């Protein structure tokens, strides 16, 4: 097609092809007083897409608490920013790259990491850590092994090369993700609290500059047609829409941007992520309540004959758009030239409130900025609980037979991919680069030192999608509470949240109900625990052929630790230490890993949680750590108390210490051992510290029970369990690699 043909008015057929509804197209024509041309339709389609406009979620996201004494920047920018004292702040965010990672797992995951890194250093922060939250299908599915290998390699390949450590995360396997995996990436960076950069255009006449890699044809319509629509089984056909990342260029771009930020040359800066040049320019102009003009002939391209449509919609990686101060163009060029990167003036800031683009001497797009942003469609979609919810939540414990061999049950649970060691994954990541990592993958939370200070950051990411499937409100509450609990177990004070809300199609009332309930759960938990949600992402349309994923509102938690040397890990340290339990065990098995693995059932409601109790349990643990009372602390979560005790015995990177404990037979044995009651923490401590811990707990009304002591090389839970720690560790450590090897054999058999 001759590019000038792109300037002809389009009809409703073209609009539907671009993801607009007939009603949205009519609304667009009415607002413009004319039909758009194809270039303009492309611009509108990405800016009005679910991925960019949040049109189905915006009315609900406003319910989340986003302010607080530490908040320097809340939602609405590339990343949130929290004050950590002494003139320093942290910028952080979690984002999804789900559909691209299913289509092309290596590049999808790699570019997801690249995009979240840019979101953080765009704020003026140097990234210091990455976490990932991954969801894959069952190992019985023929595509799972390929996806796991590709995603893990993509995360490691990008993060390792760019020099930012991947220090933690979580990974779950569930058949609900067979045809739609989740890849959520989190990054945190450190910056001066008084030097935050924002993507807000200012200064009429200021030059708009394009920096970084050249523009290619990769990723076109990634935001509007790949990330904002359900899959229909055509993954191979969508492969060209996945961007290709280059971590070495990203490293140069990072250093160039941070160097330029030391100078007084930038007014605004924005990552070219989803929707590329279009969204970055429109969003900067919208935040500044100004207009923008682009000369597309000046945009560096790496493909011959690119049309204005392709230039505007390309999602090529490692690119940024910035507004420079007039007269500083050469200063910007010099810094980027030093790092072997291009910096080109491609437009200017205007006062007309329009997005205008020219190509070949002709104006190819002329659209009101407000129409693309604030006036984009917003929907308060119908929400309705699933008709089978009551049936799914029904669970009669008396109908669940209790096993006879509790040793075998514990070993079988430790062999579950969801509870097993994830070291096969995280050993492919560099968790130590830059030398800030104090506690890497393998404990409740990661701990990083902030160089030049006595401060540390504590990071965790959590979500139990089975809980959310059975009750999205309670599941979301628990996701927040557990993420905070993990941070506390490492010695950190939780100070901020970023969320990645992964759901099916918002056009389905049942999915919208899950989303709204999850929002309410996050809101209530954050208010109770006094935590602001400062950034995040919504990922809808995670479904294939009409089958939605389990609702997965992932929570990433940031905590502050002072001094950093006061960190705690989950494994037992010393023979003779007392083992104690903070919190109360209840007779509940709903939505548990035990019920799913041992009995093959997903039924019941998630464990009961009282947020006031949760806050007190966390406070007791944190105060005990700060007083130096505890040798270890470990959250009791999936798998229950027996699994938590086993993890305390076997997760030390070098040695395994056993435990001898006695539990009162106060309820069903399976609920006592494997129930997942919330607000519980297993701790170990010197016997001389026991009285002080008990006093702290009594002051706040928190149950505190002595269970036993660290002893020998066996886990003994009288009178039910007695297993060598080496046997527990062997099963736990080998479960994931063994399944990967077995899946490889099956794949070869299918191909042969």
XYZ file of C-alpha atoms in Angstrom:
752
model
C 0.000 0.000 0.000
C 1.258 3.477 -0.899
C 1.522 5.320 2.402
C -0.635 8.172 1.093
C -3.543 5.740 0.874
C -3.391 5.606 4.680
C -4.842 9.125 4.690
C -8.190 8.070 3.254
C -11.152 8.016 5.681
C -11.873 4.576 7.107
C -15.149 2.840 7.892
C -16.556 0.721 10.683
C -15.055 -2.464 9.232
C -11.528 -1.089 9.707
C -12.411 0.068 13.213
C -13.582 -3.401 14.255
C -10.378 -4.879 12.814
C -8.499 -2.500 15.128
C -10.397 -3.616 18.227
C -12.934 -0.783 18.450
C -16.610 -1.533 18.904
C -19.144 0.008 16.495
C -20.282 2.286 19.321
C -16.707 3.435 19.977
C -16.167 4.145 16.291
C -19.354 6.183 16.171
C -18.221 8.094 19.236
C -14.849 8.797 17.613
C -16.407 10.091 14.385
C -18.805 12.270 16.332
C -15.975 13.780 18.400
C -13.874 14.492 15.306
C -16.757 15.625 13.131
C -15.410 13.277 10.466
C -14.146 9.749 9.912
C -10.483 9.218 10.884
C -7.847 8.097 8.429
C -6.018 4.808 8.964
C -3.074 6.414 10.776
C -5.437 8.178 13.153
C -7.458 5.007 13.643
C -4.252 3.187 14.583
C -3.436 5.868 17.151
C -6.936 5.761 18.649
C -7.027 1.959 18.690
C -3.944 1.726 20.899
C -4.834 4.657 23.148
C -8.384 3.360 23.625
C -7.243 -0.224 24.110
C -7.788 -1.880 27.461
C -4.036 -2.097 27.960
C -3.462 1.657 27.609
C -6.763 3.256 28.675
C -7.770 0.997 31.601
C -11.318 1.610 30.427
C -12.801 -1.330 32.351
C -10.806 -0.878 35.558
C -10.355 2.857 36.043
C -13.558 3.378 38.041
C -12.496 0.684 40.508
C -8.788 1.459 40.827
C -9.685 4.802 42.399
C -10.825 2.889 45.489
C -7.279 1.851 46.398
C -5.415 3.903 49.039
C -2.482 5.626 47.335
C -1.354 8.345 49.740
C 0.650 8.384 52.936
C 3.451 10.214 54.727
C 6.128 8.427 52.691
C 4.470 8.704 49.272
C 6.296 11.082 46.917
C 4.631 9.811 43.738
C 1.537 7.653 43.517
C -0.229 6.063 40.537
C -0.218 7.939 37.234
C 3.500 7.994 36.466
C 5.890 5.353 35.173
C 6.491 4.091 38.728
C 5.543 4.942 42.287
C 8.056 6.609 44.612
C 8.364 6.164 48.388
C 10.556 8.209 50.747
C 12.949 6.034 52.791
C 14.603 8.865 54.719
C 17.985 10.597 54.724
C 17.300 12.215 51.356
C 16.696 8.912 49.545
C 13.662 7.377 47.873
C 12.775 4.186 46.008
C 10.856 3.904 42.747
C 9.126 0.602 42.023
C 6.460 -1.053 39.903
C 5.224 -4.450 38.738
C 3.987 -5.043 35.168
C 2.650 -7.939 33.123
C 3.896 -9.368 29.840
C 1.533 -12.309 29.689
C 0.302 -12.705 26.131
C 3.682 -11.987 24.492
C 5.306 -14.562 26.787
C 2.845 -17.237 25.733
C 3.360 -16.448 22.055
C 7.175 -16.250 22.250
C 8.339 -17.070 25.790
C 11.978 -15.992 25.609
C 11.455 -12.591 24.004
C 8.136 -12.016 25.753
C 9.697 -12.471 29.182
C 12.910 -10.655 28.254
C 11.131 -7.561 26.965
C 8.857 -7.621 30.004
C 11.971 -7.236 32.156
C 13.330 -4.528 29.846
C 10.103 -2.543 29.995
C 9.846 -2.543 33.789
C 13.509 -1.540 34.094
C 12.812 1.486 31.883
C 9.730 2.404 33.922
C 11.962 2.674 36.977
C 15.013 4.444 35.582
C 12.722 6.869 33.762
C 11.901 8.217 37.234
C 15.585 8.963 37.797
C 16.235 5.812 39.846
C 19.031 3.316 39.340
C 17.445 -0.167 39.286
C 18.923 -2.425 41.957
C 16.685 -5.517 41.887
C 14.178 -7.550 39.884
C 11.537 -9.982 41.148
C 9.276 -12.114 38.990
C 5.907 -13.735 39.576
C 5.223 -16.605 37.169
C 2.201 -18.819 36.534
C 2.396 -21.862 34.284
C 0.031 -24.653 33.381
C 0.113 -28.250 34.524
C 3.153 -30.364 33.687
C 0.706 -32.675 31.899
C 0.217 -29.984 29.253
C 2.508 -30.445 26.210
C 3.498 -26.772 26.071
C 4.400 -26.228 29.733
C 8.047 -27.329 29.621
C 8.719 -25.184 26.538
C 7.123 -22.152 28.181
C 8.947 -22.623 31.496
C 12.322 -22.978 29.789
C 11.734 -20.010 27.496
C 10.409 -17.629 30.147
C 13.121 -18.455 32.688
C 15.823 -18.110 30.045
C 14.348 -14.795 28.876
C 14.254 -13.308 32.373
C 17.762 -14.515 33.146
C 19.169 -13.572 29.759
C 17.929 -9.989 29.968
C 18.466 -9.310 33.672
C 21.882 -10.959 33.774
C 23.134 -9.022 30.758
C 21.851 -5.645 31.881
C 23.436 -6.140 35.291
C 20.450 -5.993 37.635
C 20.067 -8.951 40.028
C 16.922 -11.086 40.097
C 16.591 -11.677 43.825
C 13.219 -13.331 44.355
C 9.706 -14.034 43.173
C 7.177 -16.833 43.140
C 6.135 -19.555 40.707
C 2.961 -21.646 40.648
C 1.679 -24.381 38.362
C -2.025 -24.869 37.705
C -4.022 -26.277 34.805
C -5.946 -22.991 34.745
C -2.895 -21.408 33.087
C -2.429 -24.127 30.443
C -3.280 -21.807 27.567
C -2.491 -18.427 29.111
C 0.574 -18.132 31.331
C 1.390 -15.104 33.479
C 4.739 -13.320 33.516
C 4.759 -10.414 35.987
C 8.027 -8.516 36.473
C 8.894 -6.125 39.322
C 11.795 -3.674 39.541
C 12.918 -1.302 42.289
C 15.464 1.487 42.068
C 17.031 4.081 44.365
C 17.062 7.837 43.691
C 17.490 11.151 45.514
C 14.150 12.087 47.086
C 14.390 15.631 45.707
C 15.149 14.625 42.107
C 12.207 12.706 40.693
C 11.731 12.828 36.935
C 8.218 12.695 35.543
C 6.605 12.215 32.151
C 4.876 15.584 32.083
C 5.535 17.785 29.050
C 6.150 21.476 29.740
C 7.432 24.530 27.915
C 5.735 25.360 24.623
C 8.331 25.128 21.877
C 10.617 22.771 23.790
C 12.107 20.066 21.574
C 10.829 16.491 21.719
C 13.749 14.088 21.360
C 13.848 10.411 20.461
C 16.696 8.443 22.070
C 17.850 4.837 21.965
C 17.405 2.075 19.400
C 15.999 2.505 15.910
C 12.339 1.766 15.210
C 11.415 -1.480 13.484
C 8.242 -3.341 12.656
C 8.232 -5.523 15.788
C 5.418 -5.256 18.295
C 2.927 -3.402 16.078
C -0.520 -3.642 17.735
C 0.932 -5.456 20.724
C -1.034 -3.206 23.085
C -4.332 -3.071 21.229
C -4.724 -6.487 19.637
C -2.382 -8.799 21.575
C -2.655 -7.520 25.165
C -6.273 -6.317 24.923
C -8.026 -9.351 23.494
C -8.382 -13.003 24.399
C -6.432 -15.727 22.614
C -8.264 -17.836 20.091
C -5.611 -20.480 19.515
C -3.510 -18.578 16.976
C -0.311 -18.137 18.992
C 1.975 -18.912 16.042
C 0.301 -16.302 13.841
C 0.777 -13.654 16.524
C 4.508 -14.304 16.891
C 5.505 -11.263 14.745
C 3.760 -8.900 17.188
C 6.197 -9.788 19.994
C 9.041 -7.312 20.438
C 12.701 -8.334 20.391
C 14.862 -7.106 23.247
C 18.535 -6.159 23.401
C 19.776 -5.992 27.021
C 23.166 -4.575 26.014
C 21.493 -1.567 24.390
C 19.239 -1.295 27.451
C 22.315 -1.033 29.666
C 23.699 1.796 27.516
C 20.320 3.529 27.522
C 20.078 3.245 31.304
C 23.509 4.755 31.856
C 22.952 7.523 29.312
C 19.618 8.534 30.853
C 20.967 8.534 34.405
C 23.983 10.587 33.331
C 21.767 13.107 31.549
C 19.548 13.336 34.611
C 22.529 14.650 36.551
C 22.370 17.702 34.295
C 19.644 20.328 33.931
C 18.621 19.432 30.393
C 15.428 17.353 30.690
C 11.891 18.604 31.283
C 10.134 15.231 30.942
C 11.003 11.685 29.971
C 8.891 8.640 29.084
C 9.614 5.043 28.163
C 8.323 3.931 24.753
C 6.547 0.826 26.014
C 3.120 -0.373 24.950
C 1.955 1.602 21.885
C 5.466 2.983 21.453
C 5.901 6.489 20.106
C 2.148 7.101 20.180
C 1.519 6.489 23.867
C 4.760 8.080 25.070
C 4.091 11.335 23.218
C 0.353 11.482 23.933
C 0.735 10.684 27.638
C 3.472 13.281 28.162
C 1.354 15.936 26.462
C -1.759 14.918 28.418
C -0.028 15.105 31.794
C 1.221 18.593 30.920
C -2.165 19.651 29.452
C -0.399 20.638 26.243
C -0.105 19.444 22.654
C 2.647 17.741 20.703
C 3.792 17.715 17.082
C 5.942 14.950 15.601
C 7.896 14.879 12.359
C 7.935 11.167 11.562
C 10.506 11.634 8.783
C 13.068 12.279 11.518
C 12.402 9.081 13.479
C 15.366 6.673 13.105
C 14.172 3.428 11.511
C 15.884 0.114 10.907
C 13.474 -1.163 8.241
C 13.111 0.203 4.719
C 9.935 1.998 3.691
C 8.224 2.147 7.069
C 4.902 3.941 6.863
C 3.750 6.568 9.378
C 1.278 4.009 10.712
C 4.103 1.549 11.440
C 6.379 4.206 12.943
C 3.712 5.388 15.358
C 2.571 1.911 16.447
C 5.881 0.037 16.574
C 6.791 -1.324 20.008
C 10.487 -1.768 19.298
C 12.416 -1.957 22.542
C 15.095 0.171 24.232
C 13.635 3.532 23.159
C 12.735 6.644 25.149
C 11.065 9.946 24.374
C 12.053 13.081 26.226
C 11.269 16.764 26.272
C 14.510 18.717 26.479
C 14.980 22.316 27.476
C 15.242 24.551 24.437
C 18.900 25.078 23.638
C 20.018 21.823 25.319
C 19.698 19.643 22.210
C 23.457 19.351 21.690
C 23.962 18.560 25.363
C 21.521 15.655 25.046
C 23.117 14.460 21.795
C 26.595 14.529 23.326
C 25.624 12.380 26.310
C 23.902 9.771 24.156
C 26.711 9.790 21.589
C 29.119 8.958 24.419
C 27.081 5.782 24.970
C 26.836 5.038 21.195
C 23.132 5.873 21.066
C 21.125 8.146 18.803
C 19.366 11.261 20.075
C 17.234 13.020 17.474
C 14.821 15.953 17.649
C 11.546 14.573 16.264
C 9.062 17.250 17.298
C 8.123 19.970 19.721
C 5.709 20.795 22.512
C 2.728 22.880 21.382
C -0.069 24.813 23.073
C -2.942 23.627 20.874
C -3.914 20.494 22.860
C -3.537 18.355 19.735
C -1.568 15.290 18.782
C -0.239 16.083 15.310
C 2.114 14.027 13.162
C 3.637 14.818 9.767
C 5.263 12.570 7.199
C 6.508 13.272 3.688
C 5.583 16.919 4.079
C 1.932 16.131 4.884
C -0.024 16.044 8.118
C -0.997 12.408 8.661
C -2.689 12.666 12.075
C -4.545 15.427 13.897
C -6.347 14.366 17.056
C -7.270 16.094 20.339
C -5.019 14.867 23.164
C -7.985 14.819 25.565
C -9.927 12.547 23.215
C -7.085 10.025 23.398
C -6.715 10.149 27.192
C -9.220 11.676 29.619
C -12.115 11.347 27.174
C -11.336 7.765 26.186
C -14.191 5.331 26.887
C -14.681 4.355 30.521
C -16.934 1.434 31.397
C -18.521 0.398 34.675
C -19.160 -3.115 33.463
C -21.755 -5.474 34.955
C -20.428 -7.701 37.737
C -22.098 -10.920 38.875
C -20.913 -13.778 41.076
C -20.536 -17.119 39.231
C -23.624 -19.290 39.432
C -21.597 -22.241 40.736
C -19.847 -20.280 43.499
C -21.842 -21.788 46.360
C -21.193 -25.302 45.078
C -17.452 -24.634 44.723
C -17.238 -23.167 48.213
C -19.028 -26.102 49.835
C -16.717 -28.381 51.823
C -17.730 -30.941 54.434
C -14.655 -31.961 56.382
C -16.381 -35.070 57.657
C -16.471 -36.340 54.064
C -12.699 -35.955 53.621
C -10.944 -39.203 54.631
C -7.768 -38.786 56.674
C -4.636 -40.582 55.442
C -2.876 -43.109 57.633
C 0.744 -42.369 56.672
C 1.518 -38.749 57.582
C 5.174 -39.089 56.588
C 4.057 -39.980 53.075
C 1.649 -37.031 52.981
C 4.401 -34.587 53.944
C 6.751 -35.994 51.313
C 4.019 -35.858 48.680
C 3.328 -32.205 49.473
C 7.011 -31.274 49.317
C 7.034 -32.958 45.909
C 4.227 -30.668 44.686
C 5.587 -28.176 42.105
C 3.935 -25.342 44.036
C 5.718 -26.182 47.298
C 8.938 -27.644 45.929
C 12.216 -25.769 45.684
C 12.376 -23.273 42.826
C 16.186 -23.319 42.757
C 16.107 -24.841 39.236
C 14.608 -21.506 38.195
C 16.499 -18.960 40.252
C 19.925 -20.529 39.745
C 19.616 -19.366 36.145
C 19.428 -15.782 37.390
C 22.326 -13.670 38.630
C 21.145 -12.700 42.109
C 24.442 -11.200 43.307
C 25.520 -8.761 40.591
C 26.357 -5.245 41.909
C 27.009 -6.690 45.381
C 23.907 -5.348 47.133
C 22.190 -8.680 47.784
C 22.120 -9.661 51.453
C 19.427 -12.356 51.179
C 18.655 -13.716 47.740
C 16.108 -16.259 46.525
C 15.158 -19.073 48.878
C 13.856 -17.342 52.001
C 10.601 -15.528 52.782
C 11.800 -12.256 51.257
C 14.840 -10.791 49.531
C 17.029 -8.264 51.353
C 19.263 -5.682 49.669
C 21.603 -3.135 51.183
C 21.591 0.442 49.960
C 25.236 1.249 49.451
C 26.639 4.084 51.470
C 23.918 3.777 54.114
C 22.872 1.491 56.954
C 19.516 0.888 55.256
C 18.172 -2.218 53.608
C 15.203 -2.966 51.375
C 13.060 -6.068 51.842
C 11.079 -7.356 48.854
C 8.357 -9.951 48.428
C 5.737 -10.925 45.853
C 2.668 -13.048 46.607
C -0.681 -14.331 45.390
C -2.526 -17.600 45.905
C -4.800 -17.830 42.873
C -6.636 -20.855 44.262
C -7.784 -18.719 47.184
C -8.825 -16.000 44.733
C -10.756 -18.468 42.597
C -12.741 -19.664 45.608
C -13.211 -16.180 47.111
C -11.514 -13.278 45.304
C -12.088 -10.854 48.178
C -10.481 -13.036 50.837
C -7.823 -14.212 48.380
C -6.779 -10.629 47.691
C -6.746 -9.778 51.405
C -4.472 -12.756 52.035
C -2.183 -11.800 49.138
C -1.541 -8.411 50.745
C -1.249 -9.854 54.254
C 1.139 -12.630 53.238
C 3.362 -10.309 51.212
C 3.612 -8.015 54.247
C 4.153 -10.988 56.571
C 7.025 -12.226 54.421
C 8.664 -8.801 54.580
C 8.253 -8.743 58.361
C 9.750 -12.252 58.692
C 12.908 -10.872 57.071
C 13.005 -7.946 59.502
C 11.496 -5.258 57.296
C 8.753 -2.740 57.970
C 6.282 -2.874 55.027
C 6.038 0.616 53.478
C 4.482 0.299 50.024
C 2.638 -1.875 47.525
C 2.501 -2.262 43.760
C -0.022 -4.651 42.226
C -0.426 -6.575 38.976
C -4.070 -7.551 38.520
C -4.373 -10.514 36.134
C -7.902 -11.531 35.095
C -9.934 -12.880 32.193
C -12.243 -10.858 29.961
C -13.862 -7.859 31.703
C -16.788 -8.252 29.308
C -17.849 -11.302 31.345
C -19.819 -10.302 34.468
C -18.316 -13.210 36.434
C -14.772 -12.011 35.696
C -15.686 -8.429 36.493
C -17.090 -9.607 39.807
C -13.785 -11.322 40.587
C -11.939 -8.112 39.748
C -14.158 -5.839 41.838
C -14.034 -8.201 44.810
C -10.232 -8.388 44.568
C -9.986 -4.590 44.475
C -12.078 -4.398 47.627
C -9.872 -7.005 49.284
C -6.665 -5.164 48.411
C -8.197 -1.898 49.596
C -9.307 -3.253 52.954
C -6.034 -5.060 53.623
C -3.925 -2.043 52.691
C -6.009 0.275 54.859
C -5.780 -2.119 57.818
C -2.016 -2.550 57.418
C -1.534 1.169 56.584
C 0.028 0.540 53.192
C -0.269 2.769 50.095
C -0.629 1.275 46.601
C 1.672 3.565 44.613
C 1.779 1.875 41.205
C 0.563 -1.150 39.332
C -0.889 -2.724 36.240
C -4.143 -4.327 35.101
C -3.965 -7.244 32.686
C -7.360 -8.300 31.369
C -8.284 -10.791 28.628
C -6.101 -13.548 30.061
C -8.160 -16.314 28.545
C -8.146 -18.630 25.576
C -11.105 -20.021 23.688
C -13.382 -18.581 26.368
C -11.572 -20.158 29.341
C -10.343 -17.577 31.857
C -7.309 -17.960 34.072
C -7.837 -18.165 37.830
C -8.006 -14.584 39.120
C -4.462 -13.575 40.079
C -4.087 -10.186 41.803
C -0.334 -10.289 42.401
C 1.009 -8.129 45.227
C 4.604 -6.909 45.403
C 5.597 -5.527 48.806
C 8.484 -3.221 49.680
C 9.836 -2.992 53.209
C 12.491 -0.907 54.949
C 15.103 -2.470 57.230
C 17.338 -0.414 59.520
C 20.017 -1.452 60.184
C 20.367 -3.856 57.301
C 22.431 -6.263 59.400
C 19.287 -6.968 61.484
C 17.795 -9.173 58.747
C 16.330 -12.593 59.514
C 15.975 -15.706 57.357
C 13.575 -18.629 57.542
C 15.870 -21.570 58.316
C 16.832 -22.885 61.735
C 20.324 -21.816 62.870
C 21.300 -23.400 66.166
C 20.890 -26.734 67.935
C 18.903 -26.272 71.113
C 16.987 -23.197 70.008
C 13.347 -23.031 71.047
C 10.756 -23.312 68.260
C 7.601 -21.260 68.786
C 4.449 -20.383 66.868
C 2.977 -16.897 66.760
C -0.732 -17.000 65.917
C -3.534 -19.522 66.124
C -4.242 -22.711 64.174
C -7.860 -23.358 63.200
C -9.573 -26.411 61.783
C -9.778 -25.344 58.147
C -8.706 -27.010 54.903
C -10.597 -25.025 52.261
C -8.669 -24.216 49.069
C -5.539 -25.794 50.551
C -2.615 -27.392 48.777
C -3.243 -30.502 50.888
C -6.792 -30.798 49.600
C -5.654 -30.326 45.988
C -2.617 -32.625 46.053
C -3.730 -35.414 48.386
C -7.461 -35.479 47.633
C -7.572 -33.952 44.150
C -10.115 -31.325 45.215
C -10.378 -27.579 44.852
C -13.201 -26.818 47.250
C -14.182 -24.734 50.217
C -13.346 -21.167 51.125
C -9.878 -19.781 51.841
C -8.673 -19.610 55.442
C -10.344 -17.069 57.701
C -8.324 -13.908 58.322
C -8.734 -11.087 60.826
C -6.693 -8.098 59.694
C -6.466 -6.678 63.214
C -4.937 -9.958 64.378
C -2.665 -10.028 61.332
C -1.317 -6.605 62.166
C -0.603 -7.612 65.771
C 1.181 -10.833 64.778
C 3.376 -8.890 62.392
C 4.090 -6.273 65.056
C 5.177 -8.898 67.598
C 7.489 -10.546 65.075
C 9.007 -7.252 63.950
C 9.594 -6.033 67.494
C 11.193 -9.358 68.426
C 13.547 -9.137 65.462
C 14.471 -5.549 66.278
C 15.252 -6.568 69.856
C 17.516 -9.324 68.560
C 15.410 -12.110 70.055
C 14.919 -14.308 66.983
C 17.308 -16.577 65.111
C 14.740 -17.322 62.385
C 11.222 -16.429 61.322
C 9.096 -18.120 58.668
C 5.574 -17.416 57.462
C 3.160 -20.367 57.612
C 1.373 -20.457 54.258
C 0.704 -23.103 51.589
C 1.099 -26.598 53.015
C 0.448 -25.495 56.565
C 2.480 -25.892 59.740
C 4.138 -29.214 58.907
C 5.424 -27.899 55.576
C 6.600 -24.651 57.223
C 8.560 -26.643 59.820
C 10.059 -28.817 57.090
C 11.111 -25.700 55.171
C 12.779 -24.311 58.286
C 14.774 -27.561 58.441
C 15.791 -27.979 54.793
C 16.031 -24.577 53.089
C 19.386 -23.523 54.565
C 21.731 -23.285 51.555
C 24.454 -25.337 53.247
C 23.121 -27.522 56.058
C 19.887 -29.015 57.354
C 18.965 -28.894 61.043
C 16.184 -31.043 62.410
C 13.419 -30.296 64.873
C 11.487 -32.130 67.535
C 8.081 -30.614 68.225
C 4.831 -31.670 69.805
C 1.424 -30.410 68.721
C -1.712 -30.792 70.840
C -4.296 -33.063 69.233
C -6.932 -30.333 69.334
C -8.544 -30.944 65.925
C -8.422 -33.151 62.847
C -4.827 -34.210 62.280
C -4.751 -33.114 58.640
C -6.030 -29.638 59.541
C -3.519 -29.369 62.380
C -0.583 -30.394 60.182
C -1.541 -29.077 56.762
C -4.314 -26.525 57.220
C -3.365 -23.066 56.023
C -4.654 -20.851 58.847
C -3.461 -17.291 58.361
C -1.530 -14.893 60.596
C 0.979 -17.521 61.783
C 4.765 -17.328 61.974
C 7.195 -20.061 63.071
C 10.167 -18.606 64.931
C 13.280 -20.006 66.599
C 15.239 -18.346 69.375
C 17.604 -18.914 72.264
C 15.823 -20.382 75.289
C 16.883 -17.364 77.350
C 14.815 -15.136 75.000
C 11.609 -17.138 75.301
C 10.167 -15.249 78.259
C 10.661 -11.884 76.514
C 8.981 -13.129 73.308
C 6.055 -14.473 75.327
C 5.727 -11.107 77.091
C 5.715 -9.201 73.786
C 2.991 -11.486 72.459
C 0.904 -11.170 75.627
C 1.108 -7.365 75.488
C -0.598 -7.406 72.091
C -2.892 -10.369 72.743
C -1.155 -12.651 70.232
C -1.126 -16.428 70.879
C 2.462 -17.627 71.337
C 3.063 -21.357 71.761
C 6.311 -23.195 72.401
C 6.371 -26.144 69.994
C 9.730 -27.772 70.683
C 13.368 -27.262 69.822
C 15.902 -27.436 67.019
C 17.569 -30.826 67.375
C 19.323 -33.473 65.317
C 18.790 -34.163 61.605
C 15.201 -35.418 61.621
C 11.874 -33.632 61.581
C 9.779 -35.128 64.353
C 6.225 -33.903 64.926
C 4.891 -36.054 67.767
C 3.126 -38.363 67.327
C 2.568 -38.299 63.568
C 5.714 -37.457 61.594
C 9.299 -38.671 61.855
C 11.441 -38.248 58.715
C 15.122 -37.685 57.982
C 15.733 -34.110 56.840
C 17.884 -35.469 54.029
C 14.882 -37.404 52.670
C 12.687 -34.314 52.883
C 15.298 -32.208 51.148
C 15.886 -34.733 48.380
C 12.202 -34.825 47.435
C 11.789 -31.042 47.767
C 14.923 -30.173 45.770
C 14.407 -32.678 42.949
C 10.687 -32.217 42.262
C 10.927 -29.450 39.671
C 13.997 -30.648 37.689
C 12.578 -34.182 37.671
C 9.317 -32.954 36.142
C 11.185 -30.895 33.555
C 13.231 -33.946 32.553
C 10.145 -36.146 32.390
C 8.328 -33.570 30.273
C 11.309 -33.487 27.893
C 11.076 -37.263 27.483
C 7.350 -37.032 26.751
C 7.947 -34.227 24.240
C 10.536 -36.330 22.413
C 8.126 -39.270 22.339
C 5.369 -37.092 20.865
C 7.700 -35.706 18.222
C 9.145 -39.137 17.420
